[in-house]
Amino acid sequence: EDVQFLGKRYKAYWAKDGKQLTDAFEDFHNNYNAYMQRAQLWDKKIYDDALKAGNKKYAEVLSASYRQTLAAHKLFVDKDGDVMYFSKENSSGGFINTVDVTYPAAPLFLTYNTELEKGALEGIFKYCADSTRWGFSFPAHDLGFYPIADKQKYATCFPGVNGEFGKNMPVEEAGNMVILTAMTCLKEGNADLARKYWKQLTLWTNYLVENGQDPANQLCTDDFAGHLAHNVNLSIKAIMGIAGYAQLAKMQGDCLTYNTYMNKAREMAAILERTSNDGDHYRLAYDRKGTWSLKYNMVWDKLWNLNLFSKDMKEKEFQYYLTKKEQYGIPLDNRERYTKSDWEMWVACLADNQKDFSQVADLVWEFADKTKNRVPFSDWYWVNSGNYQVFCGRSVLGGHWMKVLMDKCLNTNSFLSTKQCDSLSQ
């Protein structure tokens, strides 16, 4: 068996009906030309969509990211008949179905196949809905070590143990799950997934309301940087999660809930913008003057066209990032000179025009083209030397598709209207 999930073993999707590896080889041999033609058409679509959204360098980065993103997953169907799409956290712990790996990887699947995105979310929902396995007011970080998805393995202690969060990521994972569920439902044009797990989404969103304005000392997805209290970018994630929940309520015709939570998100955003302002940019942490960080979580505000954060804040942040640009990228924050390519692509989307987008996005190409490290595409690297830092072969490169996703959504304008509830707002 290929995967174990909640005590039951499953074969990979391709083998679910008894197909053997030799059968797969024979099928590929007999249909080689047809399969290669399909693969080439997808290669062309990936390249052409990226070229339209950016430039030749962006198209080459996405072409180099596509198969790596998909290969770091296992596809199967569980006992309920639901498609499951579990990542393996390659080179960074070996965890299975890690929420804060699913989060950066999502733009690729949200662009082309929301069934895969739902498959990445369903496992966490089902695990957390079982109070005998979890029972906390925020989501799990992971489901175990690949290929056993029976129990979170990352955390070493829980809230209430000496008042510490240990290695849980409560605001991080709650924000991730609500944001991604909202985006999936918005993209599909219905709230079926949210309705199925409304109890969990409500629990997690209320956790964000209570704890997201000024996060306590805890890890975020950039856990290699260590614990940090008063994390402004993490607070932005909480606010976007609350706004995502509001939109899910709106999709179900619940304008009262929509307005309650959207107004809360606007209130929290105004507080954040005022209290984290450091002159020509916004701080890494509320209480640390002279600090800065890439506010990549703010990209959802632009994608959803909510304007929770002012245009001035977005422009100020983006222009400040350009002053920190080095040969191969922009540092993640003021503490070190390393960066994450997925987050660089997200902040590049805050640009007002293609030229400025490419000023940041091209730096990822420079790293990929010039680095001396012969490893699978790394998402964590040093902006001054072009050397990679530990991570390689990871699914988070799906985050490179954020500009393609944003362009497709903003151009179609298919899910951005909230008029049926906005008349009651404020």
Coordinates of C-alpha atoms in Angstrom, one line a residue:
E1 CA 0.0 0.0 0.0
D2 CA 1.2 3.5 -0.8
V3 CA -0.4 5.7 1.9
Q4 CA -1.9 5.1 5.3
F5 CA -4.6 7.7 6.3
L6 CA -6.4 7.5 9.7
G7 CA -5.5 3.9 10.2
K8 CA -6.5 2.7 6.7
R9 CA -4.1 1.9 3.9
Y10 CA -4.6 3.0 0.3
K11 CA -3.1 2.4 -3.1
A12 CA -2.1 5.4 -5.3
Y13 CA -4.9 6.7 -7.6
W14 CA -3.4 5.0 -10.7
A15 CA -3.5 1.6 -9.0
K16 CA -6.8 1.9 -7.1
D17 CA -8.6 -0.6 -9.4
G18 CA -5.9 -3.2 -9.2
K19 CA -3.6 -1.9 -11.9
Q20 CA -0.1 -3.2 -11.5
L21 CA 3.2 -1.4 -12.2
T22 CA 3.8 -3.7 -15.2
D23 CA 0.4 -2.8 -16.6
A24 CA 1.3 0.9 -16.2
F25 CA 4.5 0.4 -18.1
E26 CA 2.7 -1.5 -20.9
D27 CA 0.0 1.2 -21.1
F28 CA 2.6 3.9 -21.4
H29 CA 4.5 2.0 -24.1
N30 CA 1.3 1.4 -26.1
N31 CA 0.1 5.0 -25.8
Y32 CA 3.5 6.8 -25.8
N33 CA 2.7 9.2 -28.6
A34 CA -0.7 10.2 -27.2
Y35 CA 0.7 10.7 -23.7
M36 CA 3.7 12.7 -25.0
Q37 CA 1.4 14.9 -27.1
R38 CA -0.8 15.6 -24.0
A39 CA 2.4 16.4 -22.0
Q40 CA 3.6 18.8 -24.7
L41 CA 0.3 20.6 -24.8
W42 CA 0.5 21.1 -21.1
D43 CA 4.1 22.3 -21.3
K44 CA 2.9 24.9 -23.9
K45 CA 0.0 26.0 -21.8
I46 CA 2.2 26.5 -18.7
Y47 CA 4.7 28.5 -20.8
D48 CA 2.1 30.6 -22.7
D49 CA 0.1 31.5 -19.6
A50 CA 3.3 32.6 -17.8
L51 CA 4.5 34.5 -20.8
K52 CA 1.2 36.4 -20.9
A53 CA 1.3 37.1 -17.1
G54 CA 4.9 38.1 -17.0
N55 CA 7.8 37.6 -19.5
K56 CA 10.1 35.0 -20.9
K57 CA 12.0 34.6 -17.7
Y58 CA 8.8 34.1 -15.7
A59 CA 7.7 31.5 -18.3
E60 CA 11.0 29.6 -17.9
V61 CA 10.7 29.7 -14.1
L62 CA 7.2 28.2 -14.2
S63 CA 8.3 25.6 -16.7
A64 CA 11.0 24.5 -14.3
S65 CA 8.6 24.4 -11.4
Y66 CA 5.7 22.5 -12.7
R67 CA 6.7 18.8 -12.5
Q68 CA 8.5 19.3 -9.2
T69 CA 5.3 20.7 -7.6
L70 CA 3.2 17.8 -8.7
A71 CA 5.8 15.1 -8.1
A72 CA 6.0 16.0 -4.4
H73 CA 2.4 14.6 -3.9
K74 CA 0.6 11.4 -3.6
L75 CA -2.9 11.1 -5.2
F76 CA -5.4 8.6 -3.8
V77 CA -9.1 8.1 -3.0
D78 CA -10.2 7.5 0.6
K79 CA -12.9 5.3 2.0
D80 CA -15.5 8.1 1.6
G81 CA -14.7 8.3 -2.1
D82 CA -13.0 11.7 -1.7
V83 CA -9.9 12.5 -3.7
M84 CA -6.9 13.0 -1.4
Y85 CA -3.7 14.8 -2.6
F86 CA -1.1 14.7 0.1
S87 CA 2.3 16.4 -0.1
K88 CA 5.6 15.1 1.2
E89 CA 7.6 17.8 2.8
N90 CA 10.8 17.0 0.8
S91 CA 14.1 18.0 2.4
S92 CA 12.5 19.8 5.3
G93 CA 11.2 17.1 7.7
G94 CA 9.4 14.5 5.6
F95 CA 6.0 15.4 7.0
I96 CA 2.9 14.4 5.1
N97 CA 0.1 16.9 4.1
T98 CA 1.8 19.8 5.8
V99 CA -0.7 22.8 5.9
D100 CA 1.9 25.5 5.5
V101 CA 3.4 23.6 2.5
T102 CA -0.1 23.3 1.0
Y103 CA -0.5 27.1 1.4
P104 CA 2.3 28.3 -0.9
A105 CA 1.8 25.4 -3.3
A106 CA -1.9 26.3 -3.9
P107 CA -1.7 28.8 -6.7
L108 CA -0.8 26.2 -9.3
F109 CA -3.8 24.0 -8.3
L110 CA -6.2 26.9 -7.9
T111 CA -5.3 28.0 -11.4
Y112 CA -5.8 24.7 -13.2
N113 CA -7.4 22.0 -11.0
T114 CA -9.4 22.8 -7.8
E115 CA -10.0 19.1 -7.3
L116 CA -6.4 18.7 -6.4
E117 CA -6.5 21.7 -4.1
K118 CA -9.6 20.2 -2.3
G119 CA -7.7 16.9 -2.0
A120 CA -4.9 18.7 -0.1
L121 CA -7.4 20.3 2.3
E122 CA -9.8 17.4 2.9
G123 CA -7.3 15.3 4.9
I124 CA -6.7 18.1 7.4
F125 CA -10.4 18.8 7.8
K126 CA -11.1 15.1 8.5
Y127 CA -8.3 14.7 10.9
C128 CA -9.2 17.9 12.9
A129 CA -12.9 17.0 12.9
D130 CA -12.1 13.9 14.9
S131 CA -11.8 15.2 18.5
T132 CA -10.2 11.9 19.6
R133 CA -7.2 12.7 17.3
W134 CA -7.0 16.5 17.6
G135 CA -9.5 18.6 19.6
F136 CA -7.8 22.0 19.5
S137 CA -9.2 25.3 18.3
F138 CA -6.7 25.6 15.4
P139 CA -5.7 23.1 12.7
A140 CA -2.9 20.6 12.9
H141 CA 0.4 21.4 11.2
D142 CA 0.7 18.0 9.5
L143 CA -0.7 14.4 9.5
G144 CA 2.5 12.6 10.3
F145 CA 5.6 11.4 8.6
Y146 CA 5.2 10.3 4.9
P147 CA 3.6 7.9 4.1
I148 CA 1.8 7.5 7.4
A149 CA -0.9 10.1 7.9
D150 CA -2.4 9.2 11.2
K151 CA -1.2 11.9 13.7
Q152 CA 0.6 15.2 13.7
K153 CA 4.3 14.8 14.3
Y154 CA 5.7 18.4 14.2
A155 CA 4.5 19.8 17.5
T156 CA 6.3 19.0 20.7
C157 CA 3.9 20.7 23.1
F158 CA 0.5 22.3 23.0
P159 CA -1.1 25.5 24.4
G160 CA -1.5 25.2 28.2
V161 CA 1.9 23.5 28.7
N162 CA 3.9 26.2 30.5
G163 CA 1.9 28.7 28.4
E164 CA 4.0 27.9 25.3
F165 CA 2.9 27.1 21.8
G166 CA 6.0 24.9 21.2
K167 CA 6.2 23.9 17.6
N168 CA 2.5 24.4 16.7
M169 CA 1.6 27.2 14.3
P170 CA -1.8 28.1 15.5
V171 CA -2.4 31.4 13.7
E172 CA -0.5 30.3 10.6
E173 CA -2.4 27.1 10.0
A174 CA -5.8 28.5 10.9
G175 CA -5.3 31.4 8.5
N176 CA -4.0 29.0 5.8
M177 CA -7.0 26.6 5.9
V178 CA -9.6 29.3 5.9
I179 CA -7.9 31.4 3.1
L180 CA -7.4 28.3 0.9
T181 CA -11.0 27.1 1.5
A182 CA -12.3 30.5 0.6
M183 CA -10.2 30.7 -2.5
T184 CA -11.2 27.2 -3.6
C185 CA -14.9 28.0 -3.2
L186 CA -14.6 31.4 -4.9
K187 CA -12.9 29.8 -7.8
E188 CA -15.5 27.0 -8.1
G189 CA -18.4 29.4 -7.7
N190 CA -20.0 27.5 -4.8
A191 CA -19.5 27.0 -1.1
D192 CA -19.9 23.2 -1.0
L193 CA -16.5 22.5 0.5
A194 CA -17.0 25.2 3.2
R195 CA -20.5 24.0 4.0
K196 CA -19.2 20.5 4.5
Y197 CA -16.7 21.7 7.2
W198 CA -18.4 24.8 8.4
K199 CA -18.0 23.9 12.1
Q200 CA -14.2 23.6 11.7
L201 CA -14.0 26.8 9.7
T202 CA -16.0 28.8 12.2
L203 CA -13.9 27.5 15.1
W204 CA -10.6 28.4 13.3
T205 CA -11.9 31.8 12.2
N206 CA -13.0 32.7 15.7
Y207 CA -9.5 31.7 16.9
L208 CA -8.1 34.2 14.4
V209 CA -10.5 36.9 15.6
E210 CA -9.3 36.3 19.2
N211 CA -5.6 35.8 18.6
G212 CA -4.8 37.3 15.2
Q213 CA -4.5 41.0 15.8
D214 CA -1.3 40.8 17.7
P215 CA 0.0 37.2 17.6
A216 CA 1.7 35.7 20.6
N217 CA 5.2 34.3 20.5
Q218 CA 5.0 31.4 18.0
L219 CA 6.2 30.0 14.7
C220 CA 4.9 30.9 11.3
T221 CA 5.6 29.0 8.1
D222 CA 9.1 30.6 7.9
D223 CA 9.9 28.4 11.0
F224 CA 13.6 28.4 10.2
A225 CA 13.7 32.0 11.4
G226 CA 12.5 30.9 14.8
H227 CA 9.7 32.0 17.1
L228 CA 8.5 35.6 16.9
A229 CA 5.9 37.6 18.8
H230 CA 3.8 40.5 17.3
N231 CA 4.5 39.2 13.8
V232 CA 2.8 41.8 11.4
N233 CA 2.8 39.5 8.3
L234 CA 1.2 36.7 10.5
S235 CA -1.4 39.2 11.6
I236 CA -2.2 40.0 7.9
K237 CA -2.7 36.3 7.4
A238 CA -5.2 36.2 10.2
I239 CA -7.1 39.2 8.8
M240 CA -7.3 37.6 5.4
G241 CA -8.5 34.4 6.9
I242 CA -11.4 36.3 8.6
A243 CA -12.2 38.1 5.4
G244 CA -12.2 34.7 3.6
Y245 CA -14.7 33.3 6.1
A246 CA -16.9 36.3 5.5
Q247 CA -16.9 35.7 1.8
L248 CA -17.8 32.0 2.4
A249 CA -20.8 33.2 4.5
K250 CA -21.8 35.6 1.7
M251 CA -21.7 32.7 -0.8
Q252 CA -24.2 30.9 1.4
G253 CA -26.5 33.9 1.6
D254 CA -25.7 34.7 5.2
C255 CA -25.3 38.5 5.0
L256 CA -25.3 39.0 8.8
T257 CA -22.3 36.7 9.2
Y258 CA -20.6 38.2 6.2
N259 CA -20.9 41.8 7.5
T260 CA -19.9 40.8 11.0
Y261 CA -16.7 39.2 10.0
M262 CA -15.8 41.5 7.1
N263 CA -16.3 44.5 9.3
K264 CA -14.0 42.8 11.9
A265 CA -11.4 42.2 9.2
R266 CA -11.6 45.9 8.2
E267 CA -11.2 47.0 11.8
M268 CA -8.2 44.8 12.4
A269 CA -6.6 45.9 9.1
A270 CA -6.9 49.6 10.1
I271 CA -5.3 48.9 13.4
L272 CA -2.5 46.9 11.8
E273 CA -1.8 49.6 9.2
R274 CA -1.7 52.3 11.9
T275 CA 0.4 50.5 14.5
S276 CA 2.9 48.8 12.3
N277 CA 3.8 51.9 10.2
D278 CA 7.5 52.6 10.3
G279 CA 7.6 55.7 8.0
D280 CA 8.5 54.5 4.5
H281 CA 7.5 50.8 5.2
Y282 CA 5.8 48.5 7.7
R283 CA 7.5 46.6 10.5
L284 CA 8.5 42.9 10.9
A285 CA 6.9 43.0 14.4
Y286 CA 4.7 45.6 15.9
D287 CA 7.1 46.4 18.7
R288 CA 10.3 46.5 16.6
K289 CA 11.1 49.9 15.1
G290 CA 13.5 49.8 12.2
T291 CA 12.6 46.3 11.1
W292 CA 10.9 45.1 7.9
S293 CA 9.6 42.0 6.2
L294 CA 8.0 40.8 3.0
K295 CA 4.2 41.0 3.6
Y296 CA 3.4 38.2 1.1
N297 CA 0.1 37.4 2.9
M298 CA -1.3 40.7 1.7
V299 CA -1.5 39.4 -1.9
W300 CA -5.0 38.0 -1.1
D301 CA -6.3 41.5 -0.4
K302 CA -5.4 42.4 -4.0
L303 CA -6.6 39.2 -5.5
W304 CA -10.0 39.4 -3.8
N305 CA -10.2 43.1 -4.5
L306 CA -11.2 43.9 -0.9
N307 CA -8.9 46.8 -0.2
L308 CA -8.7 46.0 3.5
F309 CA -5.3 47.5 3.4
S310 CA -4.8 50.8 1.6
K311 CA -3.3 51.3 -1.8
D312 CA -0.7 53.5 -0.1
M313 CA 0.4 50.7 2.2
K314 CA 0.8 48.2 -0.7
E315 CA 2.7 50.8 -2.8
K316 CA 4.9 51.8 0.1
E317 CA 5.8 48.2 0.9
F318 CA 6.5 47.3 -2.7
Q319 CA 8.7 50.3 -3.3
Y320 CA 10.6 49.6 -0.1
Y321 CA 11.3 46.1 -1.2
L322 CA 13.0 47.4 -4.3
T323 CA 15.5 49.3 -2.1
K324 CA 16.5 45.9 -0.5
K325 CA 17.0 44.1 -3.8
E326 CA 20.3 42.2 -4.2
Q327 CA 21.8 40.2 -7.1
Y328 CA 19.6 37.1 -6.7
G329 CA 16.6 38.3 -4.8
I330 CA 15.1 40.3 -1.9
P331 CA 15.7 39.0 1.7
L332 CA 12.7 37.6 3.5
D333 CA 13.2 40.2 6.3
N334 CA 15.9 42.3 8.0
R335 CA 17.3 39.4 10.1
E336 CA 19.1 37.4 7.3
R337 CA 20.0 37.7 3.7
Y338 CA 18.2 34.6 2.6
T339 CA 14.8 34.6 0.9
K340 CA 12.0 32.3 -0.3
S341 CA 11.2 32.2 -4.0
D342 CA 7.5 31.5 -3.5
W343 CA 7.1 34.6 -1.3
E344 CA 9.1 36.7 -3.7
M345 CA 6.6 35.8 -6.4
W346 CA 3.7 36.8 -4.1
V347 CA 5.1 40.2 -3.2
A348 CA 5.9 40.8 -6.9
C349 CA 2.1 40.6 -7.5
L350 CA 1.7 43.7 -5.3
A351 CA 3.3 45.7 -8.2
D352 CA 1.0 48.1 -10.1
N353 CA 2.5 47.2 -13.5
Q354 CA 4.3 44.5 -15.5
K355 CA 7.7 46.2 -15.4
D356 CA 7.7 46.4 -11.6
F357 CA 6.4 42.8 -11.3
S358 CA 9.3 41.6 -13.4
Q359 CA 11.8 43.6 -11.3
V360 CA 11.1 41.1 -8.5
A361 CA 10.1 38.0 -10.5
D362 CA 13.2 38.1 -12.7
L363 CA 15.4 37.7 -9.6
V364 CA 14.1 34.2 -9.1
W365 CA 15.1 33.4 -12.7
E366 CA 18.6 34.9 -11.9
F367 CA 19.0 32.5 -9.0
A368 CA 17.8 29.5 -10.9
D369 CA 20.0 30.3 -13.9
K370 CA 23.2 31.3 -12.1
T371 CA 23.3 29.2 -8.9
K372 CA 26.2 26.7 -8.8
N373 CA 24.1 24.3 -6.8
R374 CA 23.1 21.3 -8.9
V375 CA 20.0 20.3 -6.9
P376 CA 16.3 20.3 -7.6
F377 CA 14.9 23.9 -7.7
S378 CA 15.3 25.3 -4.3
D379 CA 12.8 27.7 -2.8
W380 CA 15.1 28.9 0.1
Y381 CA 18.4 30.6 -1.0
W382 CA 20.8 33.4 -0.2
V383 CA 20.2 36.5 -2.2
N384 CA 23.9 37.6 -2.2
S385 CA 25.6 34.4 -3.2
G386 CA 22.9 32.5 -5.1
N387 CA 23.6 29.4 -2.9
Y388 CA 20.6 27.3 -1.8
Q389 CA 19.8 26.8 1.8
V390 CA 18.7 23.2 2.7
F391 CA 15.4 23.1 0.9
C392 CA 15.0 21.5 -2.6
G393 CA 12.6 19.5 -4.6
R394 CA 9.6 20.9 -2.6
S395 CA 6.0 21.4 -3.7
V396 CA 5.9 25.0 -2.6
L397 CA 7.1 26.1 -6.1
G398 CA 3.4 26.0 -6.9
G399 CA 3.4 29.4 -5.4
H400 CA 5.2 30.7 -8.4
W401 CA 1.8 30.7 -10.2
M402 CA 0.3 33.5 -8.1
K403 CA 0.6 36.0 -10.9
V404 CA -1.1 33.6 -13.4
L405 CA -3.9 32.9 -10.9
M406 CA -4.3 36.6 -10.1
D407 CA -4.5 37.6 -13.8
K408 CA -7.1 34.9 -14.6
C409 CA -9.3 35.8 -11.6
L410 CA -9.1 39.6 -12.0
N411 CA -9.6 39.4 -15.7
T412 CA -12.7 37.2 -15.5
N413 CA -14.0 39.1 -12.4
S414 CA -16.0 36.0 -11.8
F415 CA -16.0 35.8 -8.0
L416 CA -15.3 39.3 -6.7
S417 CA -18.8 40.8 -6.3
T418 CA -20.3 41.1 -2.8
K419 CA -23.0 43.5 -3.7
Q420 CA -25.8 41.4 -2.3
C421 CA -24.4 41.9 1.2
D422 CA -22.4 45.1 1.0
S423 CA -25.6 47.3 1.2
L424 CA -25.9 46.1 4.8
S425 CA -22.2 46.7 5.6
Q426 CA -20.5 49.3 7.7

